XYZ file of C-alpha atoms in Angstrom:
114
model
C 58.513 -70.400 66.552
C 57.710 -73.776 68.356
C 61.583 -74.323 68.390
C 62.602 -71.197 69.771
C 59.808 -71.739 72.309
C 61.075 -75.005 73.478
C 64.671 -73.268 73.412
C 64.030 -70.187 75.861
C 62.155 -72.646 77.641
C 65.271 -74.928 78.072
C 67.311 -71.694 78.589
C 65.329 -70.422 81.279
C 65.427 -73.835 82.307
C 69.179 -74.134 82.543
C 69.358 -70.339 84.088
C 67.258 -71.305 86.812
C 69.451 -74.174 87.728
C 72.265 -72.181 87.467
C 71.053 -70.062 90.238
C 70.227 -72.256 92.692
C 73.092 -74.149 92.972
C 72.481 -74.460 96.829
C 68.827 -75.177 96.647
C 67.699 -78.540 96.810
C 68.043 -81.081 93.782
C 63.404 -81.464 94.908
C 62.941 -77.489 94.460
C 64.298 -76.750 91.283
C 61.664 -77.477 88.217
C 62.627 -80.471 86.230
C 63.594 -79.894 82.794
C 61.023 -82.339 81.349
C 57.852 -80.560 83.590
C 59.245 -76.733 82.009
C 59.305 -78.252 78.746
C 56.005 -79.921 79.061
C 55.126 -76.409 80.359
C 56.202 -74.912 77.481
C 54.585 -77.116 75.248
C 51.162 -76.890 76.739
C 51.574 -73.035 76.527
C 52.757 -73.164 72.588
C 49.950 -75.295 72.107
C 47.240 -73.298 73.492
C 48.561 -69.948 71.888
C 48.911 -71.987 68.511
C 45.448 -73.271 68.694
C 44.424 -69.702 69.534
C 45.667 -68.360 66.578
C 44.772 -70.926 64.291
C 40.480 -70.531 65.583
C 41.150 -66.730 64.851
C 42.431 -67.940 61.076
C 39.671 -69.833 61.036
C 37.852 -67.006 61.735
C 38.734 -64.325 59.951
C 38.896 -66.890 56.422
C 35.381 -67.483 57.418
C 34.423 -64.197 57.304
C 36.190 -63.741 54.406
C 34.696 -66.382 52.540
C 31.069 -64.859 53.650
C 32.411 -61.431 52.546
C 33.414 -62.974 48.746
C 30.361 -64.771 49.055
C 28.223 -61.192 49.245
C 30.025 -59.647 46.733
C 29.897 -62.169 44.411
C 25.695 -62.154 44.786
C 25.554 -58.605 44.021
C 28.350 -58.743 41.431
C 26.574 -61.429 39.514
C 22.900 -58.994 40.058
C 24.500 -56.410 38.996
C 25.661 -58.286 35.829
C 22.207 -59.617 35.046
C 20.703 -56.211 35.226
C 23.232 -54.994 32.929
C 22.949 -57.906 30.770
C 18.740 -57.347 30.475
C 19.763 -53.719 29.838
C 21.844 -54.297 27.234
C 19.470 -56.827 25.167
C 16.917 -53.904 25.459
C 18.897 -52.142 24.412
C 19.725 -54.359 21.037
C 16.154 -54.938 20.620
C 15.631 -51.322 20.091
C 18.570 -50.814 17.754
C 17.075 -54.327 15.900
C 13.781 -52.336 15.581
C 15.074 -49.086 14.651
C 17.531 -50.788 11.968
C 14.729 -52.947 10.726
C 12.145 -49.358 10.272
C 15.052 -48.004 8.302
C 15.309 -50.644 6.315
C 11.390 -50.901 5.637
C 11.959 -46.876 4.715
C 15.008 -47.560 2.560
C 13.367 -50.462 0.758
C 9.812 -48.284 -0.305
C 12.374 -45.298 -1.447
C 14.181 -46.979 -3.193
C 10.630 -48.721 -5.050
C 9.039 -45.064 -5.402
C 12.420 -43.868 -7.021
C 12.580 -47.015 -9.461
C 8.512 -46.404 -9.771
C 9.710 -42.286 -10.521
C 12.399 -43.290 -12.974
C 10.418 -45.680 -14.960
C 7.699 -43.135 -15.864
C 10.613 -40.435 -17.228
């Protein structure tokens, strides 16, 4: 883009000589100031555009940055949710196993009097 700057600037350049042939050699821009011209512009609309990169991947970042926060909240409330929940189940398993364990003694108790 800098290059084809540069290029319609030494086009323009060579177009505007071109037509003012009878002009004065003082009048007509000199191909160094357009081109310095030129650059200055490309420069200023590059630098432009590279602060609004700058800011939009800032806000960006800030936006990952959010989501990330509530992502990793809403993984440590499902994470408390699910111990909870295994705690229960634990419990549960281990008062079935308490139940199991005196039916199986008050069958063996059962058995040995027949």
């Amino acid at each position: 883009a800098l290059e084809r700057d540069l290029q319609r600037g030494r086009c323009s350049s060579d177009n505007a000589n071109r037509s003012v042939k009878h002009k004065s050699i003082s009048s007509c821009p000199s191909p160094s100031r357009v081109t310095t011209k030129s650059k200055a512009i490309t420069i200023e609309r590059l630098q432009a555009e590279l602060n609004d990169r700058d800011d939009l991947i800032s806000e960006l970042k800030t936006k990952l940055d959010d989501n990330s926060d509530s992502e990793t909240g809403d993984l440590k409330l499902e994470n408390i949710r699910l111990k909870e929940k295994l705690e229960q189940t634990e419990q549960l398993l281990n008062e079935c196993r308490a139940q199991l364990h005196t039916r199986t003694l008050q069958a063996s108790a059962h058995n040995s009097k027949n």
